[in-house]
Short mmCIF file of C-alpha atoms in Angstrom, two decimals:
data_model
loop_
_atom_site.label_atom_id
_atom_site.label_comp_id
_atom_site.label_asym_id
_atom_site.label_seq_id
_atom_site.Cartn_x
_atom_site.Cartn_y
_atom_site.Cartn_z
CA UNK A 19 37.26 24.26 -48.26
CA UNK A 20 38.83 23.53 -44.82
CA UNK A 21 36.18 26.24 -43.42
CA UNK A 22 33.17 24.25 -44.84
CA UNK A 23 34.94 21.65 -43.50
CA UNK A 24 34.64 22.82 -39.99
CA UNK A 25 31.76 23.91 -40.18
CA UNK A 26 29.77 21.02 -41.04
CA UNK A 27 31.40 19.46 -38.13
CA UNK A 28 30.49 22.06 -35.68
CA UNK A 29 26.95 21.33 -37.15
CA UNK A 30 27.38 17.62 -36.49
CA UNK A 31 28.87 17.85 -32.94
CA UNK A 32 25.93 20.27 -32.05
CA UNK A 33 23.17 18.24 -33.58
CA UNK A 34 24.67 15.39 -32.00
CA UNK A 35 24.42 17.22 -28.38
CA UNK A 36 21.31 18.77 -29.13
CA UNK A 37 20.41 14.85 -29.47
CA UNK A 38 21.63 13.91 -26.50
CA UNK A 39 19.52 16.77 -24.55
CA UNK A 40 16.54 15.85 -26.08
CA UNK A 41 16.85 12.31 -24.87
CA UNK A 42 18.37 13.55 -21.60
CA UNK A 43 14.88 15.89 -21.32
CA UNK A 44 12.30 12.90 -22.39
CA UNK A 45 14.09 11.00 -19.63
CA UNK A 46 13.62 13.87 -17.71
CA UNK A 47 9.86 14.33 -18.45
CA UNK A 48 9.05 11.14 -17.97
CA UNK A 49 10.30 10.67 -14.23
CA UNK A 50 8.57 14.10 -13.89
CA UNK A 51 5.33 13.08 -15.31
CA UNK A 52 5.37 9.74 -13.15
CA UNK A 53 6.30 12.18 -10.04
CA UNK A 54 3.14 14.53 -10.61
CA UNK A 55 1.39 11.34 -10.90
CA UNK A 56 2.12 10.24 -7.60
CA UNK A 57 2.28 13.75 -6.33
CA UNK A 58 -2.22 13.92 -7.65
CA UNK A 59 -2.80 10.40 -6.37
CA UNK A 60 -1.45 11.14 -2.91
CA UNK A 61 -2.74 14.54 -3.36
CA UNK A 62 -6.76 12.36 -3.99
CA UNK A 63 -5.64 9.74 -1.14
CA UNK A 64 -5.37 13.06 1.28
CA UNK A 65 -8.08 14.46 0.28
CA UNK A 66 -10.50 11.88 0.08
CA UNK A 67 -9.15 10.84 3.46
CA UNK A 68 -9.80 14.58 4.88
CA UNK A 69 -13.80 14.01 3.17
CA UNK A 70 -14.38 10.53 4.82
CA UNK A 71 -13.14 11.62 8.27
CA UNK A 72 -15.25 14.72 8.21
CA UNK A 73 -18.38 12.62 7.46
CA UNK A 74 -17.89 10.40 9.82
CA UNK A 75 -16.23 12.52 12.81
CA UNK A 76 -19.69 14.31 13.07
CA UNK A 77 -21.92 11.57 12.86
CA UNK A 78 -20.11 9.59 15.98
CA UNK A 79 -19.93 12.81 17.75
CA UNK A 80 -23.40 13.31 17.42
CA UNK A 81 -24.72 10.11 18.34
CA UNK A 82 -22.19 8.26 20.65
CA UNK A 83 -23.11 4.49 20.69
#
């Protein structure tokens, strides 16, 4: 009986962690998934910005004003 005993409480006190890392990892995910977000939106910004200023670099090279 006293086994049982501790043995359902071994089963508690791990359920109860393994709770407590699963919220620990959604926290976790979510500051991750917010910092790939701003990781692809800077990654767009740069690139777009790379695009615009090799469209226009050429065209005011080629035809100074």
């Amino acid at each position: 009986m006293h086994l049982g005993m501790v043995a359902e409480a071994n089963v508690t006190r791990r359920s109860g962690n393994h709770a407590a890392r699963l919220e620990e990892r959604v926290e976790l995910g979510d500051y991750n998934l917010h910092v790939g977000r701003l990781k692809v939106v800077h990654g767009l910004f740069v690139l777009y910005s790379v695009v615009v200023h090799r469209q226009v670099a050429p065209s005011l090279v080629e035809n100074p004003a």
